[in-house]
Amino acid sequence: MKGGDRKDVGANTPDSGVTGNASRKRRSAPAKGDGNVANVLRSVYQRAVDEDIPAEMLDLLRKLD
């Protein structure tokens, strides 16, 4: 092929990153059930925060002081 005859294959394909505003529209509209996922994540996080610190970990932390 000559230099001027070659086309950039894939330059306007969805994989090339040239997708326009379609991806923004998808992100802005929350999917059905997103509220439930958020609530479950909050619940799991709160349970992790409320867990007791193991005695072995507290002993190690005291040794660092």
XYZ file of N, CA, C and O in Angstrom:
260
model
N 0.831 -1.166 0.000
C 0.000 0.000 0.000
C 0.885 1.242 0.000
O 1.936 1.265 0.587
N 0.359 2.282 -0.563
C 1.039 3.560 -0.511
C 0.674 4.265 0.780
O -0.374 4.011 1.353
N 1.497 5.207 1.212
C 1.273 5.924 2.463
C -0.067 6.633 2.507
O -0.725 6.655 3.525
N -0.521 7.249 1.387
C -1.770 7.992 1.386
C -2.995 7.121 1.230
O -4.099 7.554 1.492
N -2.829 5.854 0.801
C -3.955 4.966 0.585
C -4.416 4.269 1.866
O -5.505 3.725 1.923
N -3.607 4.302 2.855
C -3.922 3.554 4.069
C -4.880 4.350 4.951
O -4.684 5.510 5.229
N -5.944 3.695 5.407
C -6.904 4.314 6.321
C -6.625 3.812 7.735
O -6.160 2.709 7.936
N -6.910 4.651 8.707
C -6.771 4.228 10.096
C -7.947 3.333 10.443
O -9.066 3.792 10.637
N -7.690 2.060 10.524
C -8.736 1.099 10.828
C -9.080 1.222 12.303
O -8.221 1.227 13.160
N -10.357 1.344 12.588
C -10.809 1.412 13.962
C -10.804 2.811 14.539
O -11.017 2.983 15.724
N -10.562 3.818 13.760
C -10.494 5.174 14.300
C -11.838 5.651 14.832
O -11.886 6.417 15.771
N -12.932 5.184 14.268
C -14.249 5.627 14.721
C -15.074 4.494 15.299
O -16.284 4.563 15.345
N -14.413 3.450 15.762
C -15.140 2.332 16.346
C -15.393 2.626 17.814
O -14.710 3.437 18.429
N -16.364 1.964 18.436
C -16.646 2.195 19.852
C -15.443 1.909 20.745
O -15.268 2.535 21.762
N -14.584 0.978 20.355
C -13.421 0.645 21.172
C -12.350 1.713 21.122
O -11.438 1.715 21.919
N -12.436 2.634 20.185
C -11.389 3.630 20.046
C -11.566 4.801 20.993
O -10.740 5.676 21.059
N -12.650 4.840 21.735
C -12.879 5.928 22.669
C -13.689 7.058 22.065
O -14.022 8.014 22.727
N -14.033 6.984 20.791
C -14.831 8.012 20.138
C -16.278 7.549 20.174
O -16.762 6.926 19.263
N -16.941 7.833 21.291
C -18.302 7.332 21.436
C -19.323 8.448 21.584
O -20.491 8.188 21.727
N -18.891 9.668 21.620
C -19.831 10.772 21.751
C -20.364 10.879 23.156
O -19.675 10.586 24.122
N -21.607 11.279 23.303
C -22.205 11.488 24.613
C -22.961 10.279 25.136
O -23.558 10.345 26.191
N -22.949 9.190 24.408
C -23.732 8.012 24.803
C -23.298 7.496 26.169
O -24.131 7.135 26.985
N -21.988 7.466 26.447
C -21.541 6.933 27.729
C -21.944 7.840 28.882
O -22.219 7.381 29.969
N -21.977 9.135 28.679
C -22.413 10.045 29.733
C -23.880 9.833 30.070
O -24.265 9.866 31.216
N -24.688 9.608 29.077
C -26.114 9.405 29.312
C -26.339 8.145 30.124
O -27.177 8.109 31.000
N -25.570 7.098 29.853
C -25.743 5.858 30.590
C -25.376 6.031 32.055
O -26.015 5.495 32.916
N -24.328 6.784 32.350
C -23.896 6.955 33.728
C -24.827 7.863 34.512
O -24.967 7.712 35.698
N -25.460 8.802 33.869
C -26.269 9.766 34.596
C -27.610 9.187 35.040
O -28.193 9.657 35.994
N -28.103 8.177 34.369
C -29.382 7.584 34.726
C -29.131 6.369 35.617
O -28.584 5.379 35.168
N -29.490 6.443 36.915
C -29.243 5.291 37.794
C -30.100 4.101 37.387
O -31.246 4.259 36.995
N -29.505 2.958 37.475
C -30.222 1.731 37.122
C -31.220 1.391 38.220
O -31.065 1.786 39.375
N -32.225 0.679 37.865
C -33.235 0.257 38.832
C -32.565 -0.657 39.855
O -31.851 -1.576 39.509
N -32.756 -0.377 41.118
C -32.162 -1.196 42.167
C -30.863 -0.650 42.715
O -30.284 -1.235 43.616
N -30.342 0.468 42.198
C -29.102 1.033 42.719
C -29.253 1.453 44.176
O -28.313 1.389 44.941
N -30.423 1.888 44.571
C -30.651 2.268 45.952
C -30.491 1.096 46.894
O -29.975 1.235 47.998
N -30.921 -0.066 46.465
C -30.786 -1.263 47.288
C -29.313 -1.624 47.456
O -28.888 -1.987 48.544
N -28.537 -1.540 46.399
C -27.111 -1.842 46.476
C -26.438 -0.872 47.441
O -25.618 -1.268 48.279
N -26.778 0.394 47.348
C -26.191 1.394 48.236
C -26.531 1.087 49.696
O -25.671 1.188 50.575
N -27.758 0.695 49.950
C -28.155 0.364 51.319
C -27.411 -0.848 51.846
O -26.996 -0.877 53.014
N -27.228 -1.851 51.014
C -26.500 -3.054 51.428
C -25.046 -2.705 51.715
O -24.466 -3.148 52.715
N -24.439 -1.874 50.865
C -23.049 -1.476 51.095
C -22.909 -0.683 52.394
O -21.955 -0.885 53.147
N -23.853 0.210 52.658
C -23.814 0.965 53.915
C -23.912 0.022 55.118
O -23.216 0.191 56.121
N -24.777 -0.961 55.004
C -24.961 -1.919 56.089
C -23.689 -2.725 56.339
O -23.262 -2.902 57.489
N -23.066 -3.195 55.293
C -21.831 -3.978 55.429
C -20.726 -3.109 56.023
O -19.990 -3.537 56.917
N -20.617 -1.870 55.556
C -19.607 -0.956 56.080
C -19.841 -0.705 57.566
O -18.901 -0.749 58.370
N -21.083 -0.461 57.953
C -21.386 -0.176 59.357
C -21.062 -1.368 60.235
O -20.533 -1.204 61.337
N -21.347 -2.575 59.762
C -21.003 -3.767 60.548
C -19.499 -3.889 60.727
O -19.022 -4.263 61.795
N -18.724 -3.555 59.678
C -17.263 -3.617 59.777
C -16.752 -2.579 60.774
O -15.840 -2.857 61.569
N -17.329 -1.386 60.758
C -16.922 -0.331 61.686
C -17.255 -0.725 63.124
O -16.483 -0.445 64.049
N -18.373 -1.375 63.326
C -18.825 -1.737 64.669
C -18.123 -2.971 65.247
O -18.277 -3.264 66.432
N -17.345 -3.685 64.439
C -16.658 -4.880 64.935
C -15.641 -4.510 66.007
O -15.012 -3.454 65.951
N -15.488 -5.393 66.985
C -14.483 -5.195 68.021
C -13.095 -5.442 67.443
O -12.909 -6.278 66.545
N -12.114 -4.717 67.984
C -10.728 -4.919 67.565
C -10.192 -6.092 68.371
O -10.310 -6.113 69.608
N -9.602 -7.081 67.707
C -9.080 -8.252 68.429
C -8.019 -7.852 69.455
O -7.256 -6.906 69.262
N -7.977 -8.590 70.558
C -7.037 -8.303 71.637
C -5.586 -8.339 71.145
O -4.756 -7.529 71.566
N -5.271 -9.264 70.237
C -3.907 -9.364 69.718
C -3.505 -8.079 69.001
O -2.380 -7.604 69.115
N -4.441 -7.492 68.262
C -4.164 -6.253 67.540
C -3.959 -5.097 68.525
O -3.059 -4.284 68.356
N -4.793 -5.058 69.571
C -4.628 -4.008 70.575
C -3.287 -4.130 71.283
O -2.624 -3.113 71.563
N -2.857 -5.361 71.556
C -1.538 -5.564 72.181
C -0.425 -5.059 71.273
O 0.514 -4.399 71.737
N -0.510 -5.359 70.000
C 0.512 -4.880 69.063
C 0.522 -3.362 68.986
O 1.597 -2.745 68.956
N -0.643 -2.745 69.007
C -0.716 -1.287 68.957
C -0.130 -0.652 70.225
O 0.544 0.376 70.157
N -0.372 -1.282 71.381
C 0.203 -0.768 72.631
C 1.722 -0.842 72.603
O 2.407 0.033 73.142
N 2.275 -1.882 71.998
C 3.729 -2.029 71.914
C 4.363 -0.954 71.049
O 5.513 -0.590 71.241
N 3.603 -0.429 70.085
C 4.138 0.620 69.215
C 4.246 1.953 69.928
O 5.047 2.793 69.561
N 3.422 2.166 70.955
C 3.464 3.441 71.696
C 4.650 3.564 72.529
O 5.542 3.246 72.879
